[in-house]
């Protein structure tokens, strides 16, 4: 009668071959790769025979082999049931060796029972090892999540002075948690629809902001975005056909694993880690990166919300400061005409018997009251524009060239012959002459304040296919791009205007914009070193279709204006 030890020794290769075939089929049925750890199971099989020959002293070796096998399977991403089944397959392959052998040559029942007992112990060890591993993994994951939360709570702003170092610190925690040698965080920029590296760490340290990529799936970050909720892995960064940065290709990193941030909702960015080994990532590793990515997404979303809140607070503080400054200037400017009117009234009382003097004083009072009235009107109209309401217009047929000529003549009388008019004949339309006169006056005085003092200011009036255009051009300092985006808002002045000697309320250009909008037109601005600065008032021929009934509810007015 043969013993189990003799059966194993004499059929070792055949048992290993049988085990490989069945284990491979079982793995394939679950969508897993072919088992690659032949060196562990054959050695474990040999230890079963050695334990019998040594009287049971091989238990420690068997346990070590089981632990080695489980560790390898954990790295490959096997679940506990799949590893337990591999030991059951081994038992079936051993018993097949005497399936066709006469009963008197088969191992006795006690020996077979002992074999299954040892395999059962191995299966229990697999379960225990997996349980300990999962517990350790859970505790480790919780530790890294606590660290991530601690650092994230200290780094609220993405655009703060220390945001780069704080993001890198978060990334280094993720690398340690993943056992990775490299990693990078790319944030999505919606304005140009690309991903830009904002933090990197490890062997292939990306150059910040020098590596930007589109969302094209031909790029590695683009492939991560396209994967959606799933992680995206890459086996070898040095040979892949996908577009990756040169730093990453040359950094000795092969296996890459990336995740979209966040998996749901609008795209915030991409997180990926890299290994020096060329291997597939385990299911546990993928799950961990997804978990870490979810927590990082929460931090990024909080940072964006905080940044937006800060912007609103800063905008409100700026507006408050501007309004306080404006009230101060308004009080000063209004005091001038009102004081002059008051003095004229007192003088009028003192000289009732002189008709000529009384007439001059009355005219002075009238002019100053009109100046104050214009100031108040400009303020009320600016507030109307800021509230999103349209300026009321009194429309009539008028000549845009004639309006521009009147403005140029008045400005020339006050400030000298610096103003030039180039106007086509009979540029006539259905407009508000009063509002157009105020708009062109504001553009002319604006050019006078901020343009070159020794260069002419040119008014140009032309007709177009759809309407008319009135432009005011001056040479001198260029209006910065950032200022061009806000220059038409009420109470806003450019940086150069705030630091210069020219004073103002910051209402003139806002009123120009309101005039154009009320006519159904627009204001265009060009400013560069070569050609100077030009503000253009672009109008349709007839402004009547763009008017709203001021007696209608505000919501109705908005719909009409939108149409």
Coordinates of C-alpha atoms in Angstrom, one line a residue:
X1 CA 0.0 0.0 0.0
X2 CA 1.5 3.4 -1.1
X3 CA 1.7 6.4 1.2
X4 CA 0.6 9.9 0.4
X5 CA 4.3 11.0 0.6
X6 CA 5.3 8.4 -2.0
X7 CA 2.4 9.4 -4.3
X8 CA 3.5 13.0 -4.1
X9 CA 7.2 12.3 -4.7
X10 CA 6.5 9.9 -7.7
X11 CA 3.8 12.1 -9.3
X12 CA 5.1 15.6 -8.3
X13 CA 5.3 17.0 -11.8
X14 CA 1.9 15.5 -12.9
X15 CA 0.2 17.0 -9.8
X16 CA 1.7 20.4 -10.5
X17 CA 0.6 20.2 -14.1
X18 CA -3.0 19.2 -13.1
X19 CA -3.1 22.0 -10.5
X20 CA -1.9 24.6 -13.0
X21 CA -4.6 23.6 -15.6
X22 CA -7.5 23.6 -13.1
X23 CA -6.4 26.7 -11.3
X24 CA -6.0 28.5 -14.6
X25 CA -9.5 27.5 -15.6
X26 CA -10.9 28.7 -12.3
X27 CA -9.1 32.0 -12.5
X28 CA -10.2 32.6 -16.1
X29 CA -13.8 31.9 -15.2
X30 CA -13.6 34.8 -12.8
X31 CA -11.9 37.1 -15.3
X32 CA -8.5 36.7 -13.6
X33 CA -5.1 36.2 -15.2
X34 CA -3.3 32.9 -15.4
X35 CA -1.7 32.0 -12.0
X36 CA 2.0 33.0 -12.1
X37 CA 3.2 31.5 -8.8
X38 CA 4.2 28.0 -9.7
X39 CA 7.3 28.3 -7.4
X40 CA 5.1 28.5 -4.3
X41 CA 2.6 25.7 -4.8
X42 CA 5.2 23.1 -6.0
X43 CA 7.3 23.8 -2.9
X44 CA 4.2 23.6 -0.7
X45 CA 3.3 20.3 -2.3
X46 CA 6.8 19.0 -1.6
X47 CA 6.5 20.1 2.0
X48 CA 3.5 17.8 2.5
X49 CA 5.6 14.9 1.7
X50 CA 8.5 16.1 3.8
X51 CA 6.2 16.5 6.8
X52 CA 5.3 12.9 6.7
X53 CA 8.9 11.8 6.4
X54 CA 10.0 14.0 9.3
X55 CA 7.1 12.9 11.5
X56 CA 5.2 16.2 11.3
X57 CA 8.1 18.7 11.9
X58 CA 7.3 20.5 8.6
X59 CA 4.2 22.3 9.9
X60 CA 6.2 25.6 10.2
X61 CA 7.5 25.3 6.7
X62 CA 4.0 24.6 5.4
X63 CA 2.7 27.7 7.2
X64 CA 5.5 29.8 5.7
X65 CA 4.6 28.5 2.2
X66 CA 0.9 29.3 2.8
X67 CA 1.8 32.8 4.0
X68 CA 4.1 33.3 0.9
X69 CA 1.4 32.1 -1.4
X70 CA -1.3 34.3 0.2
X71 CA 1.0 37.4 0.1
X72 CA 1.6 36.8 -3.6
X73 CA -2.1 36.4 -4.3
X74 CA -2.9 39.6 -2.3
X75 CA -0.6 41.6 -4.5
X76 CA -2.3 40.1 -7.6
X77 CA -5.7 41.0 -6.3
X78 CA -7.2 37.5 -5.6
X79 CA -10.1 37.2 -3.1
X80 CA -10.0 34.8 -0.2
X81 CA -12.4 32.3 -1.8
X82 CA -10.3 32.1 -4.9
X83 CA -7.1 31.3 -2.9
X84 CA -9.0 28.7 -0.7
X85 CA -10.2 27.0 -3.9
X86 CA -6.6 26.7 -5.1
X87 CA -5.8 24.5 -2.1
X88 CA -9.0 22.4 -2.7
X89 CA -7.8 22.0 -6.3
X90 CA -4.5 20.8 -5.1
X91 CA -6.2 18.1 -2.9
X92 CA -8.3 16.9 -5.9
X93 CA -5.2 16.7 -8.1
X94 CA -3.3 14.6 -5.5
X95 CA -6.2 12.1 -5.1
X96 CA -6.5 11.8 -8.9
X97 CA -3.1 10.1 -8.8
X98 CA -4.6 6.9 -7.3
X99 CA -8.1 7.1 -8.9
X100 CA -7.4 4.2 -11.2
X101 CA -5.0 2.3 -8.9
X102 CA -6.3 -1.0 -7.3
X103 CA -7.6 -0.5 -3.8
X104 CA -4.8 -2.5 -2.2
X105 CA -2.2 0.0 -3.7
X106 CA -4.0 3.1 -2.6
X107 CA -3.1 5.1 0.6
X108 CA -5.0 4.1 3.7
X109 CA -7.9 6.1 5.0
X110 CA -5.9 7.5 7.9
X111 CA -3.2 8.9 5.6
X112 CA -5.9 10.5 3.3
X113 CA -7.7 11.9 6.3
X114 CA -4.5 13.5 7.4
X115 CA -3.9 15.0 4.0
X116 CA -7.3 16.7 4.0
X117 CA -6.8 17.8 7.5
X118 CA -3.5 19.5 6.5
X119 CA -5.2 21.1 3.5
X120 CA -8.1 22.2 5.7
X121 CA -5.5 23.8 8.1
X122 CA -4.0 25.6 5.1
X123 CA -7.4 26.9 4.0
X124 CA -8.1 28.2 7.5
X125 CA -4.7 29.9 7.5
X126 CA -5.6 31.5 4.2
X127 CA -8.9 32.8 5.7
X128 CA -7.1 34.0 8.9
X129 CA -4.3 35.7 6.9
X130 CA -6.9 37.5 4.7
X131 CA -8.8 38.6 7.7
X132 CA -5.7 40.0 9.4
X133 CA -4.7 41.6 6.1
X134 CA -8.1 43.3 5.6
X135 CA -8.1 44.5 9.2
X136 CA -4.6 46.0 8.8
X137 CA -5.6 47.5 5.4
X138 CA -8.7 49.1 7.0
X139 CA -6.7 50.5 9.9
X140 CA -4.0 51.7 7.5
X141 CA -6.6 53.3 5.2
X142 CA -8.2 55.1 8.2
X143 CA -4.8 56.4 9.3
X144 CA -4.1 57.8 5.9
X145 CA -7.5 59.3 5.6
X146 CA -7.0 61.0 9.0
X147 CA -3.7 62.4 7.8
X148 CA -5.3 63.5 4.6
X149 CA -8.1 65.3 6.5
X150 CA -5.7 66.9 8.9
X151 CA -3.6 68.4 6.1
X152 CA -6.6 69.3 4.0
X153 CA -8.2 71.2 7.0
X154 CA -5.1 73.4 7.1
X155 CA -5.1 74.1 3.4
X156 CA -8.4 75.7 2.5
X157 CA -7.3 77.9 -0.5
X158 CA -6.1 76.5 -3.8
X159 CA -4.7 80.0 -4.7
X160 CA -3.2 80.8 -1.4
X161 CA 0.5 81.5 -0.9
X162 CA 1.2 78.0 0.5
X163 CA -1.2 76.0 -1.7
X164 CA 1.6 74.4 -3.8
X165 CA 3.4 72.9 -0.8
X166 CA 0.1 71.9 0.9
X167 CA -1.1 70.1 -2.2
X168 CA 2.3 68.3 -2.5
X169 CA 2.0 67.3 1.2
X170 CA -1.5 65.8 0.4
X171 CA 0.0 64.0 -2.6
X172 CA 2.9 62.6 -0.5
X173 CA 0.4 61.1 1.9
X174 CA -1.4 59.4 -1.0
X175 CA 1.9 58.0 -2.3
X176 CA 2.8 56.5 1.1
X177 CA -0.7 55.0 1.4
X178 CA -0.4 53.4 -2.1
X179 CA 3.3 52.3 -1.7
X180 CA 3.9 54.2 -4.9
X181 CA 7.2 55.9 -6.1
X182 CA 5.6 58.8 -8.1
X183 CA 2.4 60.7 -8.4
X184 CA 0.8 63.9 -9.7
X185 CA -2.3 65.9 -9.3
X186 CA -3.7 67.8 -12.3
X187 CA -6.5 70.3 -12.1
X188 CA -9.0 71.0 -14.8
X189 CA -9.1 74.6 -16.3
X190 CA -12.6 75.0 -17.8
X191 CA -11.6 78.2 -19.7
X192 CA -9.2 76.4 -22.0
X193 CA -10.4 72.9 -21.4
X194 CA -7.1 71.3 -20.3
X195 CA -5.5 69.7 -17.3
X196 CA -2.5 71.4 -15.6
X197 CA -0.1 69.8 -13.1
X198 CA -0.4 71.6 -9.8
X199 CA 1.4 69.1 -7.5
X200 CA 3.8 66.2 -8.1
X201 CA 6.0 64.1 -5.9
X202 CA 8.4 61.1 -6.1
X203 CA 10.8 59.8 -8.7
X204 CA 9.2 61.4 -11.8
X205 CA 8.6 64.9 -10.3
X206 CA 6.6 66.7 -13.0
X207 CA 7.5 70.4 -13.7
X208 CA 4.6 72.4 -12.3
X209 CA 2.6 74.2 -15.0
X210 CA 5.0 73.1 -17.7
X211 CA 3.1 69.9 -18.3
X212 CA -0.5 70.6 -19.5
X213 CA -2.6 68.3 -21.5
X214 CA -5.9 68.2 -23.2
X215 CA -8.8 65.8 -22.4
X216 CA -7.9 63.8 -25.6
X217 CA -8.1 60.1 -24.7
X218 CA -4.8 59.7 -26.6
X219 CA -3.2 61.3 -23.5
X220 CA -2.8 59.3 -20.3
X221 CA -4.6 61.9 -18.2
X222 CA -7.3 62.1 -20.9
X223 CA -7.7 58.4 -20.7
X224 CA -8.3 58.7 -16.9
X225 CA -11.1 61.2 -17.5
X226 CA -12.6 59.0 -20.2
X227 CA -12.6 56.0 -17.7
X228 CA -15.2 57.8 -15.6
X229 CA -15.9 56.1 -12.3
X230 CA -13.3 53.4 -12.9
X231 CA -9.6 53.7 -12.3
X232 CA -7.4 53.6 -15.4
X233 CA -4.1 51.7 -15.3
X234 CA -1.1 51.6 -17.6
X235 CA 1.4 48.8 -17.6
X236 CA 4.5 50.5 -18.9
X237 CA 4.9 54.3 -19.2
X238 CA 8.1 54.0 -21.1
X239 CA 6.7 52.1 -24.1
X240 CA 3.0 53.1 -24.2
X241 CA 1.6 54.8 -27.3
X242 CA -0.3 57.2 -25.1
X243 CA 1.0 60.7 -24.7
X244 CA 2.8 61.1 -21.3
X245 CA 5.3 63.7 -20.2
X246 CA 9.0 63.3 -20.9
X247 CA 9.7 63.6 -17.2
X248 CA 7.5 60.6 -16.5
X249 CA 8.9 58.5 -19.4
X250 CA 12.5 59.1 -18.2
X251 CA 11.8 58.8 -14.5
X252 CA 12.0 55.0 -14.2
X253 CA 8.2 54.7 -13.6
X254 CA 6.4 51.9 -15.5
X255 CA 3.0 51.0 -14.0
X256 CA 0.5 53.9 -13.6
X257 CA -2.8 54.0 -11.9
X258 CA -5.1 57.0 -12.2
X259 CA -8.5 58.1 -11.0
X260 CA -10.9 60.9 -12.1
X261 CA -11.7 63.6 -9.5
X262 CA -14.5 63.3 -8.6
X263 CA -16.0 60.1 -10.0
X264 CA -19.4 61.9 -10.3
X265 CA -20.4 65.5 -10.9
X266 CA -18.3 68.1 -12.8
X267 CA -14.6 67.4 -13.5
X268 CA -12.2 68.8 -11.0
X269 CA -9.0 67.0 -12.1
X270 CA -7.0 63.8 -12.2
X271 CA -4.9 62.0 -9.7
X272 CA -2.4 59.3 -10.6
X273 CA 0.4 57.3 -9.0
X274 CA 3.2 55.3 -10.4
X275 CA 5.3 52.2 -9.6
X276 CA 8.8 51.3 -10.6
X277 CA 7.6 47.7 -11.1
X278 CA 5.9 46.6 -14.3
X279 CA 2.7 44.9 -13.0
X280 CA -1.0 45.1 -12.8
X281 CA -2.5 46.9 -9.8
X282 CA -4.6 44.8 -7.4
X283 CA -8.3 45.4 -6.9
X284 CA -7.5 46.5 -3.4
X285 CA -5.0 49.1 -4.7
X286 CA -7.6 50.4 -7.1
X287 CA -10.2 50.7 -4.4
X288 CA -7.8 52.5 -2.1
X289 CA -6.9 55.1 -4.7
X290 CA -10.6 55.6 -5.4
X291 CA -11.2 56.2 -1.7
X292 CA -8.3 58.5 -1.3
X293 CA -9.4 60.3 -4.5
X294 CA -12.9 60.8 -3.2
X295 CA -11.6 62.4 0.0
X296 CA -9.2 64.6 -2.0
X297 CA -12.1 65.7 -4.2
X298 CA -14.1 66.8 -1.1
X299 CA -11.1 68.9 -0.1
X300 CA -10.7 70.4 -3.6
X301 CA -14.5 71.2 -3.8
X302 CA -14.3 72.9 -0.3
X303 CA -11.3 74.8 -1.5
X304 CA -13.1 76.1 -4.6
X305 CA -16.2 77.0 -2.5
X306 CA -14.0 78.8 0.0
X307 CA -12.2 80.6 -2.8
X308 CA -15.5 81.7 -4.4
X309 CA -16.7 82.8 -1.0
X310 CA -13.5 84.8 -0.4
X311 CA -13.9 86.4 -3.8
X312 CA -17.5 87.5 -3.0
X313 CA -16.4 88.8 0.4
X314 CA -13.5 90.7 -1.2
X315 CA -15.8 92.0 -3.9
X316 CA -18.3 93.3 -1.3
X317 CA -15.5 94.9 0.7
X318 CA -14.1 96.5 -2.5
X319 CA -17.6 97.7 -3.4
X320 CA -18.1 99.1 0.1
X321 CA -14.8 100.9 -0.1
X322 CA -15.6 102.3 -3.5
X323 CA -19.0 103.4 -2.4
X324 CA -17.5 105.2 0.7
X325 CA -14.9 106.8 -1.5
X326 CA -17.7 107.7 -4.0
X327 CA -19.9 109.3 -1.3
X328 CA -16.9 111.4 -0.2
X329 CA -16.2 112.6 -3.8
X330 CA -19.9 113.2 -4.4
X331 CA -20.3 115.2 -1.3
X332 CA -17.2 117.3 -2.3
X333 CA -18.3 117.7 -5.9
X334 CA -21.9 118.6 -5.1
X335 CA -20.8 121.2 -2.5
X336 CA -19.2 123.2 -5.3
X337 CA -22.3 124.0 -7.5
X338 CA -24.6 124.1 -4.4
X339 CA -22.3 126.6 -2.6
X340 CA -22.1 128.7 -5.7
X341 CA -25.9 128.7 -6.1
X342 CA -26.3 129.7 -2.4
X343 CA -23.8 132.5 -2.7
X344 CA -25.5 133.7 -5.8
X345 CA -28.9 133.7 -4.0
X346 CA -27.4 135.8 -1.1
X347 CA -25.9 138.2 -3.5
X348 CA -29.2 138.5 -5.4
X349 CA -30.9 139.4 -2.1
X350 CA -28.3 142.1 -1.4
X351 CA -28.5 143.8 -4.9
X352 CA -32.2 143.8 -5.8
X353 CA -32.0 147.3 -7.5
X354 CA -29.4 146.3 -10.2
X355 CA -31.1 144.4 -13.1
X356 CA -27.9 143.4 -14.9
X357 CA -26.3 142.1 -11.8
X358 CA -29.5 140.2 -10.9
X359 CA -29.6 138.6 -14.4
X360 CA -26.0 137.4 -14.1
X361 CA -26.5 136.0 -10.6
X362 CA -29.7 134.2 -11.7
X363 CA -27.8 132.7 -14.7
X364 CA -25.0 131.6 -12.3
X365 CA -27.5 130.0 -9.9
X366 CA -29.3 128.2 -12.8
X367 CA -26.0 126.8 -14.2
X368 CA -24.9 125.5 -10.8
X369 CA -28.2 124.0 -10.1
X370 CA -28.1 122.3 -13.5
X371 CA -24.6 121.0 -12.7
X372 CA -25.9 119.5 -9.5
X373 CA -28.9 118.1 -11.3
X374 CA -26.6 116.4 -13.9
X375 CA -24.6 114.8 -11.1
X376 CA -27.6 113.4 -9.3
X377 CA -29.0 112.2 -12.6
X378 CA -25.8 110.4 -13.5
X379 CA -25.8 108.7 -10.0
X380 CA -29.4 107.6 -10.4
X381 CA -28.8 106.2 -13.9
X382 CA -25.7 104.4 -12.7
X383 CA -27.6 102.7 -9.9
X384 CA -30.3 101.8 -12.4
X385 CA -27.7 100.1 -14.7
X386 CA -26.1 98.3 -11.7
X387 CA -29.5 96.9 -10.8
X388 CA -29.9 95.5 -14.3
X389 CA -32.5 97.9 -15.4
X390 CA -32.5 99.7 -18.8
X391 CA -32.2 103.5 -19.1
X392 CA -35.4 105.2 -20.3
X393 CA -35.1 106.9 -23.6
X394 CA -37.0 109.6 -25.4
X395 CA -36.6 108.6 -29.0
X396 CA -36.7 110.8 -32.1
X397 CA -35.1 111.1 -35.5
X398 CA -31.7 112.6 -35.0
X399 CA -28.3 113.1 -36.8
X400 CA -25.4 111.3 -35.1
X401 CA -22.9 113.5 -36.9
X402 CA -24.6 116.7 -35.7
X403 CA -24.6 115.4 -32.1
X404 CA -20.9 114.6 -32.3
X405 CA -20.3 118.1 -33.8
X406 CA -22.0 119.8 -30.9
X407 CA -20.0 117.8 -28.4
X408 CA -16.7 118.6 -30.1
X409 CA -17.5 122.3 -30.3
X410 CA -18.4 122.5 -26.5
X411 CA -15.2 120.5 -25.5
X412 CA -13.1 122.7 -27.8
X413 CA -14.4 125.9 -26.1
X414 CA -13.6 124.5 -22.7
X415 CA -10.3 122.7 -23.4
X416 CA -8.8 124.1 -26.6
X417 CA -8.5 122.9 -30.2
X418 CA -7.5 119.3 -29.5
X419 CA -10.6 117.7 -30.8
X420 CA -11.1 116.5 -34.3
X421 CA -14.3 115.4 -36.0
X422 CA -14.6 113.0 -39.0
X423 CA -18.2 112.5 -39.7
X424 CA -20.2 111.1 -42.7
X425 CA -23.1 113.1 -43.9
X426 CA -26.7 112.2 -42.8
X427 CA -26.0 109.4 -40.4
X428 CA -29.6 109.6 -39.1
X429 CA -31.5 107.1 -37.0
X430 CA -34.3 106.8 -34.4
X431 CA -32.3 107.5 -31.2
X432 CA -32.2 109.5 -28.1
X433 CA -30.1 112.7 -28.8
X434 CA -29.9 113.5 -25.1
X435 CA -28.4 110.1 -24.2
X436 CA -26.0 110.0 -27.2
X437 CA -24.8 113.5 -26.3
X438 CA -24.0 112.5 -22.8
X439 CA -22.3 109.3 -23.9
X440 CA -20.0 111.1 -26.4
X441 CA -19.3 113.8 -23.9
X442 CA -18.2 111.2 -21.4
X443 CA -16.0 109.4 -24.0
X444 CA -14.4 112.8 -24.9
X445 CA -13.7 113.9 -21.3
X446 CA -12.4 110.4 -20.6
X447 CA -10.0 110.6 -23.5
X448 CA -9.0 114.1 -22.3
X449 CA -8.2 112.8 -18.8
X450 CA -6.2 109.7 -19.6
X451 CA -4.9 110.2 -23.1
X452 CA -1.6 111.8 -24.2
X453 CA -1.8 115.5 -23.4
X454 CA 0.0 116.6 -26.6
X455 CA -2.0 114.4 -29.1
X456 CA -5.4 115.1 -30.7
X457 CA -8.6 113.3 -29.7
X458 CA -10.6 112.2 -32.8
X459 CA -14.4 111.7 -33.0
X460 CA -15.4 109.5 -36.0
X461 CA -19.0 108.9 -37.1
X462 CA -19.8 106.4 -39.9
X463 CA -22.7 104.3 -41.1
X464 CA -22.6 100.5 -41.3
X465 CA -24.8 97.9 -43.0
X466 CA -26.9 97.5 -39.9
X467 CA -26.6 100.9 -38.2
X468 CA -24.1 103.5 -37.2
X469 CA -20.8 103.8 -35.3
X470 CA -19.5 106.7 -33.3
X471 CA -15.9 106.3 -32.1
X472 CA -13.6 108.4 -29.9
X473 CA -9.8 107.7 -30.2
X474 CA -6.9 109.0 -28.2
X475 CA -3.2 108.1 -28.0
X476 CA -1.4 107.4 -24.7
X477 CA -1.3 104.8 -22.0
X478 CA -2.8 101.4 -22.9
X479 CA -5.7 100.1 -20.9
X480 CA -4.7 96.8 -19.3
X481 CA -6.5 93.6 -20.3
X482 CA -7.7 93.0 -16.7
X483 CA -9.1 96.5 -16.5
X484 CA -10.9 96.1 -19.9
X485 CA -13.1 93.4 -18.4
X486 CA -14.4 95.6 -15.5
X487 CA -14.1 99.2 -16.9
X488 CA -17.8 99.5 -17.7
X489 CA -19.0 98.6 -14.2
X490 CA -20.4 101.5 -12.1
X491 CA -18.0 103.0 -9.5
X492 CA -15.0 101.1 -11.0
X493 CA -11.8 102.9 -12.2
X494 CA -8.7 101.5 -13.7
X495 CA -5.6 101.0 -11.6
X496 CA -3.8 103.8 -13.5
X497 CA -6.8 106.1 -12.9
X498 CA -6.8 105.4 -9.2
X499 CA -3.1 106.2 -8.9
X500 CA -3.2 109.2 -11.3
X501 CA -4.0 112.8 -10.7
X502 CA -7.4 112.8 -12.5
X503 CA -10.4 112.5 -10.2
X504 CA -13.7 110.9 -11.1
X505 CA -16.6 108.8 -9.9
X506 CA -16.1 105.9 -12.2
X507 CA -19.6 106.4 -13.7
X508 CA -18.8 107.8 -17.2
X509 CA -18.1 104.6 -19.1
X510 CA -20.9 102.8 -17.2
X511 CA -23.3 105.4 -18.5
X512 CA -21.9 105.0 -22.1
X513 CA -22.5 101.2 -21.8
X514 CA -26.0 101.8 -20.5
X515 CA -26.8 104.2 -23.4
X516 CA -25.6 101.6 -25.9
X517 CA -27.6 98.8 -24.2
X518 CA -30.8 100.9 -24.0
X519 CA -30.5 101.5 -27.8
X520 CA -30.0 97.8 -28.5
X521 CA -26.4 98.4 -29.4
X522 CA -23.0 97.8 -27.7
X523 CA -19.7 99.4 -26.8
X524 CA -16.4 98.1 -28.3
X525 CA -13.0 98.8 -26.9
X526 CA -9.6 98.4 -28.5
X527 CA -6.4 99.5 -26.7
X528 CA -2.8 98.7 -27.7
X529 CA 0.6 100.5 -28.0
X530 CA 0.6 100.8 -31.7
X531 CA -2.9 102.2 -32.4
X532 CA -3.9 103.8 -29.1
X533 CA -7.3 103.5 -27.4
X534 CA -10.6 103.6 -29.2
X535 CA -14.1 103.4 -27.7
X536 CA -16.9 102.8 -30.2
X537 CA -20.6 103.2 -29.7
X538 CA -22.3 100.7 -32.1
X539 CA -26.0 101.4 -32.7
X540 CA -28.9 99.9 -34.8
X541 CA -30.7 102.3 -37.1
X542 CA -33.9 102.1 -35.0
X543 CA -33.9 101.7 -31.2
X544 CA -37.7 101.4 -30.9
X545 CA -37.8 97.6 -30.9
X546 CA -35.4 97.5 -28.0
X547 CA -37.5 99.6 -25.6
X548 CA -39.5 98.3 -22.7
X549 CA -42.5 99.6 -21.0
X550 CA -41.4 101.0 -17.7
X551 CA -44.9 100.4 -16.3
X552 CA -44.6 96.6 -16.8
X553 CA -43.3 94.4 -14.0
X554 CA -39.6 94.0 -13.8
X555 CA -39.7 90.3 -14.8
X556 CA -41.6 91.1 -17.9
X557 CA -39.1 93.8 -18.8
X558 CA -36.2 91.3 -18.5
X559 CA -37.9 88.9 -20.8
X560 CA -38.6 91.7 -23.4
X561 CA -35.0 92.8 -23.2
X562 CA -33.7 89.3 -23.6
X563 CA -35.9 88.8 -26.7

